[in-house]
Amino acid sequence: MEDVKVVMCRNGHHIISKINELYPAEGDSEPICFLLTAPLVITYKTTDDSELELSFTLWSPFSKSVEFRIPFDYVVSIGEPKDDILEKYMEIAGPLFERLETLNQEEQEEQ
């Protein structure tokens, strides 16, 4: 998934997420913030043999939301994830993307 990036935040968190710029209305030229979809926090520690041990946790575990808006100045850097990290992310985040698709379908049916 090409929109998935590793985001380093001002508070030091490393987040892997689908990320897009959010515009107030279609056709507007200036985005207002970033939209993170299915963000996971990457935490790591070094093992005794100097390997990195990674873990992924929900960025907002107490929210039923799958998409989150964050201001531009909250982001320090954005980069491409390594292949193995992207693969693990897609494995974990797959159900979140499915839930988002279900929510979008329900919303369209209500209209």
Short mmCIF file of C-alpha atoms in Angstrom, two decimals:
data_model
loop_
_atom_site.label_atom_id
_atom_site.label_comp_id
_atom_site.label_asym_id
_atom_site.label_seq_id
_atom_site.Cartn_x
_atom_site.Cartn_y
_atom_site.Cartn_z
CA MET A 1 0.00 0.00 0.00
CA GLU A 2 1.74 3.13 -1.23
CA ASP A 3 0.13 5.61 1.19
CA VAL A 4 1.46 3.77 4.27
CA LYS A 5 4.27 5.69 5.90
CA VAL A 6 6.24 5.77 9.13
CA VAL A 7 5.54 9.05 10.90
CA MET A 8 7.77 10.39 13.65
CA CYS A 9 5.74 12.64 15.92
CA ARG A 10 6.76 15.58 18.02
CA ASN A 11 6.34 13.47 21.18
CA GLY A 12 8.82 10.88 19.87
CA HIS A 13 6.26 8.24 18.87
CA HIS A 14 6.83 6.33 15.65
CA ILE A 15 3.51 5.66 13.96
CA ILE A 16 2.89 3.52 10.91
CA SER A 17 -0.29 4.46 9.09
CA LYS A 18 -1.96 5.20 5.83
CA ILE A 19 -1.53 8.97 5.63
CA ASN A 20 -3.14 11.59 3.41
CA GLU A 21 -3.61 15.32 3.46
CA LEU A 22 -7.15 16.38 4.34
CA TYR A 23 -8.80 19.20 2.42
CA PRO A 24 -11.81 21.15 3.76
CA ALA A 25 -13.74 20.66 0.51
CA GLU A 26 -13.21 19.03 -2.84
CA GLY A 27 -11.22 21.31 -5.10
CA ASP A 28 -9.62 23.32 -2.28
CA SER A 29 -5.92 23.86 -2.86
CA GLU A 30 -4.75 24.07 0.76
CA PRO A 31 -4.89 21.01 3.03
CA ILE A 32 -5.86 21.58 6.66
CA CYS A 33 -4.20 18.59 8.36
CA PHE A 34 -3.06 15.00 7.93
CA LEU A 35 -5.55 12.16 8.00
CA LEU A 36 -4.17 8.97 9.56
CA THR A 37 -6.02 5.75 8.77
CA ALA A 38 -5.43 2.69 10.96
CA PRO A 39 -2.45 4.18 12.83
CA LEU A 40 -0.33 1.88 14.96
CA VAL A 41 2.43 2.93 17.34
CA ILE A 42 5.70 1.10 16.80
CA THR A 43 7.66 0.50 19.97
CA TYR A 44 10.98 -1.26 20.11
CA LYS A 45 13.68 -2.47 22.39
CA THR A 46 17.12 -3.90 21.79
CA THR A 47 17.59 -7.53 22.72
CA ASP A 48 20.70 -8.98 24.34
CA ASP A 49 22.05 -9.90 20.90
CA SER A 50 21.59 -6.31 19.61
CA GLU A 51 18.49 -7.11 17.55
CA LEU A 52 15.45 -4.85 17.55
CA GLU A 53 12.28 -6.33 18.99
CA LEU A 54 9.24 -4.50 17.61
CA SER A 55 5.70 -4.31 18.88
CA PHE A 56 2.67 -2.61 17.36
CA THR A 57 -0.19 -1.13 19.38
CA LEU A 58 -3.26 0.88 18.49
CA TRP A 59 -2.53 4.60 18.49
CA SER A 60 -5.86 5.33 20.17
CA PRO A 61 -6.93 2.10 21.87
CA PHE A 62 -9.97 3.62 23.55
CA SER A 63 -11.55 4.97 20.38
CA LYS A 64 -13.75 3.09 17.94
CA SER A 65 -12.54 5.45 15.21
CA VAL A 66 -10.20 4.17 12.52
CA GLU A 67 -9.31 7.61 11.09
CA PHE A 68 -7.68 10.45 12.99
CA ARG A 69 -6.82 14.03 12.07
CA ILE A 70 -3.52 15.45 13.25
CA PRO A 71 -2.09 18.92 12.69
CA PHE A 72 0.88 19.35 10.38
CA ASP A 73 3.07 20.68 13.18
CA TYR A 74 2.62 17.43 15.16
CA VAL A 75 4.71 15.61 12.56
CA VAL A 76 8.52 15.75 12.62
CA SER A 77 9.19 13.46 9.66
CA ILE A 78 7.53 11.00 7.27
CA GLY A 79 9.32 8.08 5.65
CA GLU A 80 8.84 4.83 3.79
CA PRO A 81 8.53 1.73 5.99
CA LYS A 82 10.91 -1.18 5.57
CA ASP A 83 9.32 -4.11 3.72
CA ASP A 84 9.11 -6.40 6.75
CA ILE A 85 7.53 -3.65 8.87
CA LEU A 86 5.00 -2.85 6.14
CA GLU A 87 4.13 -6.53 5.85
CA LYS A 88 3.56 -6.83 9.62
CA TYR A 89 1.52 -3.61 9.61
CA MET A 90 -0.75 -4.89 6.83
CA GLU A 91 -1.25 -8.13 8.73
CA ILE A 92 -2.29 -6.28 11.91
CA ALA A 93 -4.15 -3.35 10.30
CA GLY A 94 -6.12 -5.43 7.79
CA PRO A 95 -9.12 -5.78 10.13
CA LEU A 96 -9.08 -2.02 10.77
CA PHE A 97 -9.33 -1.31 7.04
CA GLU A 98 -12.17 -3.84 6.80
CA ARG A 99 -13.99 -2.10 9.68
CA LEU A 100 -13.57 1.27 7.97
CA GLU A 101 -15.00 -0.13 4.74
CA THR A 102 -18.00 -1.52 6.66
CA LEU A 103 -18.57 1.83 8.40
CA ASN A 104 -18.39 3.66 5.06
CA GLN A 105 -20.91 1.26 3.52
CA GLU A 106 -23.29 1.69 6.45
CA GLU A 107 -22.97 5.46 6.19
CA GLN A 108 -23.79 5.37 2.46
CA GLU A 109 -26.84 3.16 3.10
CA GLU A 110 -28.17 5.67 5.64
CA GLN A 111 -28.04 8.49 3.08
#
